[in-house]
XYZ file of C-alpha atoms in Angstrom:
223
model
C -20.004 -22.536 41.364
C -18.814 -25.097 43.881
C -15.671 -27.457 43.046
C -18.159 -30.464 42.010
C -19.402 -28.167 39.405
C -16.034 -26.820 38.197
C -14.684 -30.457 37.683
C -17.780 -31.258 35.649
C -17.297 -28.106 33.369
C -13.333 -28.487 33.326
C -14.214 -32.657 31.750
C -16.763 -31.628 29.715
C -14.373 -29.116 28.212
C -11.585 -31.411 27.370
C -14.063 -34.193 26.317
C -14.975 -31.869 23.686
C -11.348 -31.099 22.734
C -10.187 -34.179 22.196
C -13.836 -35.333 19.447
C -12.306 -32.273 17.756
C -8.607 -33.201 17.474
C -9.414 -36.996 16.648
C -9.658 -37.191 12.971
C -13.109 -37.603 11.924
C -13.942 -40.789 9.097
C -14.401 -39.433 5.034
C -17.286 -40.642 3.372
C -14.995 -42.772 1.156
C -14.136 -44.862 4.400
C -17.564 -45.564 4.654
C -18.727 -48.849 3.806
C -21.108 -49.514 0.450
C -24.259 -49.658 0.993
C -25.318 -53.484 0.362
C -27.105 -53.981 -3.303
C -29.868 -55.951 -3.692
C -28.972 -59.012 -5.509
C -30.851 -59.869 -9.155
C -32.554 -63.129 -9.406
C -31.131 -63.154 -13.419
C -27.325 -63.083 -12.849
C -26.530 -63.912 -16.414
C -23.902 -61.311 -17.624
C -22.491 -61.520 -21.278
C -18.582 -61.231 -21.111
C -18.370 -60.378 -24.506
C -15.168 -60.302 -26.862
C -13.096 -57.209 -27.776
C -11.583 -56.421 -31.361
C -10.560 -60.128 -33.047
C -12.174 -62.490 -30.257
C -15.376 -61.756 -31.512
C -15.645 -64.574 -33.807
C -14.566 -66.692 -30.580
C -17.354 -69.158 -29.162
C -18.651 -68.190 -25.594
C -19.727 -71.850 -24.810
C -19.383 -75.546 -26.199
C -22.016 -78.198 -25.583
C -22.517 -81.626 -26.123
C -25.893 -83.230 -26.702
C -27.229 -86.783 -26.665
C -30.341 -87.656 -29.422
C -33.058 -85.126 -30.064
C -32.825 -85.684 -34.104
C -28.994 -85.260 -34.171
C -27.445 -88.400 -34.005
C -26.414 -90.527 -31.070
C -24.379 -87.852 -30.036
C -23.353 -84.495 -31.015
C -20.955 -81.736 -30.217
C -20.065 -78.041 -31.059
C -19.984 -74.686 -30.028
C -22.076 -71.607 -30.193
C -22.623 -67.988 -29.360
C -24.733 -65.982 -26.570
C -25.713 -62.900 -27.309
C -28.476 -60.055 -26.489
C -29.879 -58.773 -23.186
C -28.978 -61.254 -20.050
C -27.798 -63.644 -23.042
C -31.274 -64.298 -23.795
C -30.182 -65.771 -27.685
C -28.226 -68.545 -28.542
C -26.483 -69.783 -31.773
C -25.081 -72.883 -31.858
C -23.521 -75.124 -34.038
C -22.934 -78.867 -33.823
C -21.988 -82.230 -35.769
C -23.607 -85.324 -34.677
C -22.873 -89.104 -35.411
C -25.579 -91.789 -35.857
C -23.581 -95.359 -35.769
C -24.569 -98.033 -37.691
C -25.919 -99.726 -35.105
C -29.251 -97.538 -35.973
C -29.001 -97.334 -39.481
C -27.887 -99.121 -42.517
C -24.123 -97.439 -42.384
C -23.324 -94.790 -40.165
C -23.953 -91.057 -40.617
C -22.677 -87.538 -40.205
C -25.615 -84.847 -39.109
C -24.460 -80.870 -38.891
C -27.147 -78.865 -37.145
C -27.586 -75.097 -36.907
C -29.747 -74.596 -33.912
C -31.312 -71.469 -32.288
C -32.211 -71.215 -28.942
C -34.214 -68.559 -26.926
C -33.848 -68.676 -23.025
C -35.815 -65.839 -21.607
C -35.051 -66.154 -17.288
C -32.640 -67.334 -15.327
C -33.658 -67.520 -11.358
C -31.097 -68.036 -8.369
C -31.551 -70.419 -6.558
C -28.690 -69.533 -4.231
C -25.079 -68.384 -5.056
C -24.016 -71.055 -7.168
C -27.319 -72.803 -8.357
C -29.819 -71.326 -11.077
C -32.587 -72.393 -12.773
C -33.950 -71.320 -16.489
C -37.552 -72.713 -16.040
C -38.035 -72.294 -20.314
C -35.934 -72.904 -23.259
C -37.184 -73.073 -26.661
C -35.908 -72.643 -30.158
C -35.884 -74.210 -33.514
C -32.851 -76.318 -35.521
C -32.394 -77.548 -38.596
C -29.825 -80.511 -39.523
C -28.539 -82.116 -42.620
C -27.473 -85.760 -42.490
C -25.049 -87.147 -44.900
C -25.421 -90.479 -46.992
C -26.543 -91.877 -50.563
C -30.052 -92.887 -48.782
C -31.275 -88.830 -48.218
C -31.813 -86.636 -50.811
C -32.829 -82.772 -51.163
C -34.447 -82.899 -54.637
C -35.981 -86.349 -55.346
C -34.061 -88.862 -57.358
C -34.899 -89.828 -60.418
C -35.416 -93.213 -60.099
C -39.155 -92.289 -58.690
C -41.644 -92.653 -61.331
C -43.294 -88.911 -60.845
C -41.945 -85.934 -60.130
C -43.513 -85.076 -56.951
C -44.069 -88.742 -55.634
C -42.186 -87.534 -52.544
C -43.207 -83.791 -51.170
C -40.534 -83.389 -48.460
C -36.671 -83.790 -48.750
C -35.259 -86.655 -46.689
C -31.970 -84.844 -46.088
C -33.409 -81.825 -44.216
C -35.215 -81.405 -40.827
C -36.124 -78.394 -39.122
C -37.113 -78.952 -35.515
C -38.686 -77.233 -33.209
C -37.836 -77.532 -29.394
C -39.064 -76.698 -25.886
C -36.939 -77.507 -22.635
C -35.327 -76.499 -19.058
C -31.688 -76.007 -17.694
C -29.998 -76.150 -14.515
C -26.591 -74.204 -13.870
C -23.839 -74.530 -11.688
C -21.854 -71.411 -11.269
C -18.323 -71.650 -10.215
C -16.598 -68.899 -7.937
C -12.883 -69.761 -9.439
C -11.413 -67.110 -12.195
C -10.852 -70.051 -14.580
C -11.187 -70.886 -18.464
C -14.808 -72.302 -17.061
C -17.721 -69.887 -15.933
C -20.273 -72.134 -15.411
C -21.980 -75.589 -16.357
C -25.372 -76.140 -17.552
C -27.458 -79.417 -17.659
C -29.777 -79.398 -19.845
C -32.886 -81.672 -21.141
C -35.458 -81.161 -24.418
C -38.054 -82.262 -26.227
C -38.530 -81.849 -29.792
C -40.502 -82.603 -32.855
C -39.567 -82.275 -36.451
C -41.862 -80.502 -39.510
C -42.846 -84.075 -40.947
C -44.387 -85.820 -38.086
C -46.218 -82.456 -37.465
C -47.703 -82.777 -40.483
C -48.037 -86.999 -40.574
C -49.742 -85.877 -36.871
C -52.087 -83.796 -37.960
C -53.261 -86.210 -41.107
C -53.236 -89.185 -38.808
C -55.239 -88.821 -35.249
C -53.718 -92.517 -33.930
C -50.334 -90.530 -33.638
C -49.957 -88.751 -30.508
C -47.089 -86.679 -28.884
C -45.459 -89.770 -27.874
C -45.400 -90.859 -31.070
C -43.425 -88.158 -32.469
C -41.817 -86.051 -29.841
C -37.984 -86.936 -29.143
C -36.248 -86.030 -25.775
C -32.732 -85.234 -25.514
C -30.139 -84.934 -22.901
C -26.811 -82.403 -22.842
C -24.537 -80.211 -21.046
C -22.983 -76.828 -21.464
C -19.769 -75.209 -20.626
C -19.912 -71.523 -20.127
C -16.189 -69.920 -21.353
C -14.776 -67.198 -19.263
C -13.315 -65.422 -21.984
């Protein structure tokens, strides 16, 4: 072995040394592996022990059968938050009617996808669900009055609507921990039992003619 060779072996030797003296990285050092991200990012916080009862969103609506405007809060619930209660009051001035009125609506709503845009923009290409409201005031009635000369000379009750509702919503989600998870816009159009029925006995009224579209927004609580 000539000297070139020995000075080889001698470096290759304390190359080899030093890999084993250097301590070597734990698979807990190692970064995650990247996960692919979910189109449906909707995630239901939930409540614990006596926040249940607490609303996870409030929401403010303008026209679709509930007065001019209308307000209240509701709850999300099932897988990816898929169903909706809410519960609002709405106020019709007198401007549209002969005094003004107070209309409480229970409303259901069933949103079955959410898809990401991006990281802060989603879209929930379907909504659909049914309401029914009550509006207050002398003028409405749930059994007929009995200044009508028969019994059944009206078949429906004035007071009561049920509605039933198809629509889409746009989100905003925002990256701060605050009291706000995201905001919603959100547009409808629905159409109430009677003019289904007046519809259907009448073939000169079309959708037009008895579809209403409505306007809100929604704010997602954190918790």
């Amino acid at each position: 072995m000539n000297a070139s060779h020995f000075r080889q072996a001698i470096a290759f030797m304390l190359c080899l040394c030093m890999q084993t003296a250097l301590p070597q990285p734990s698979a807990d050092n190692w970064p995650a592996p990247e996960t692919k991200q979910t189109l449906d990012r909707r995630v239901h916080q939930g409540y614990e022990s006596w926040e249940r009862p607490l609303p996870t969103h409030v929401k403010a609506q303008y026209a679709g059968g509930m007065g001019f405007l209308s307000f209240g809060a509701g709850w999300d619930y099932g897988r990816k938050c898929r169903w909706e209660t809410d519960i609002l009051i709405g106020f019709l001035p007198k401007a549209y009617s002969n005094r003004t009125h107070t209309i409480y609506t229970l409303k259901q709503n069933y949103i079955p996808w959410s898809i990401s845009c991006c990281d802060r923009f989603a879209i929930e290409p379907l909504t659909c669900g049914v309401y029914l409201n009550l509006i207050s005031g002398e003028d409405y009635w749930v059994r007929e009055p009995d200044r009508y000369p028969d019994a059944k000379y009206y078949w429906f009750t004035s007071r009561l609507r049920t509605f039933f509702y198809i629509g889409q919503r746009f989100t905003y989600y925002l990256k701060s921990e605050t009291l706000l998870r995201n905001i919603t816009l959100f547009y409808e159009f629905s159409v109430n039992d009677l003019d289904m029925v007046s519809a259907f006995g009448n073939r000169s009224l079309g959708i037009s003619d008895i579809a209403c579209f409505s306007v809100g927004i929604k704010f997602q609580l954190f918790r």
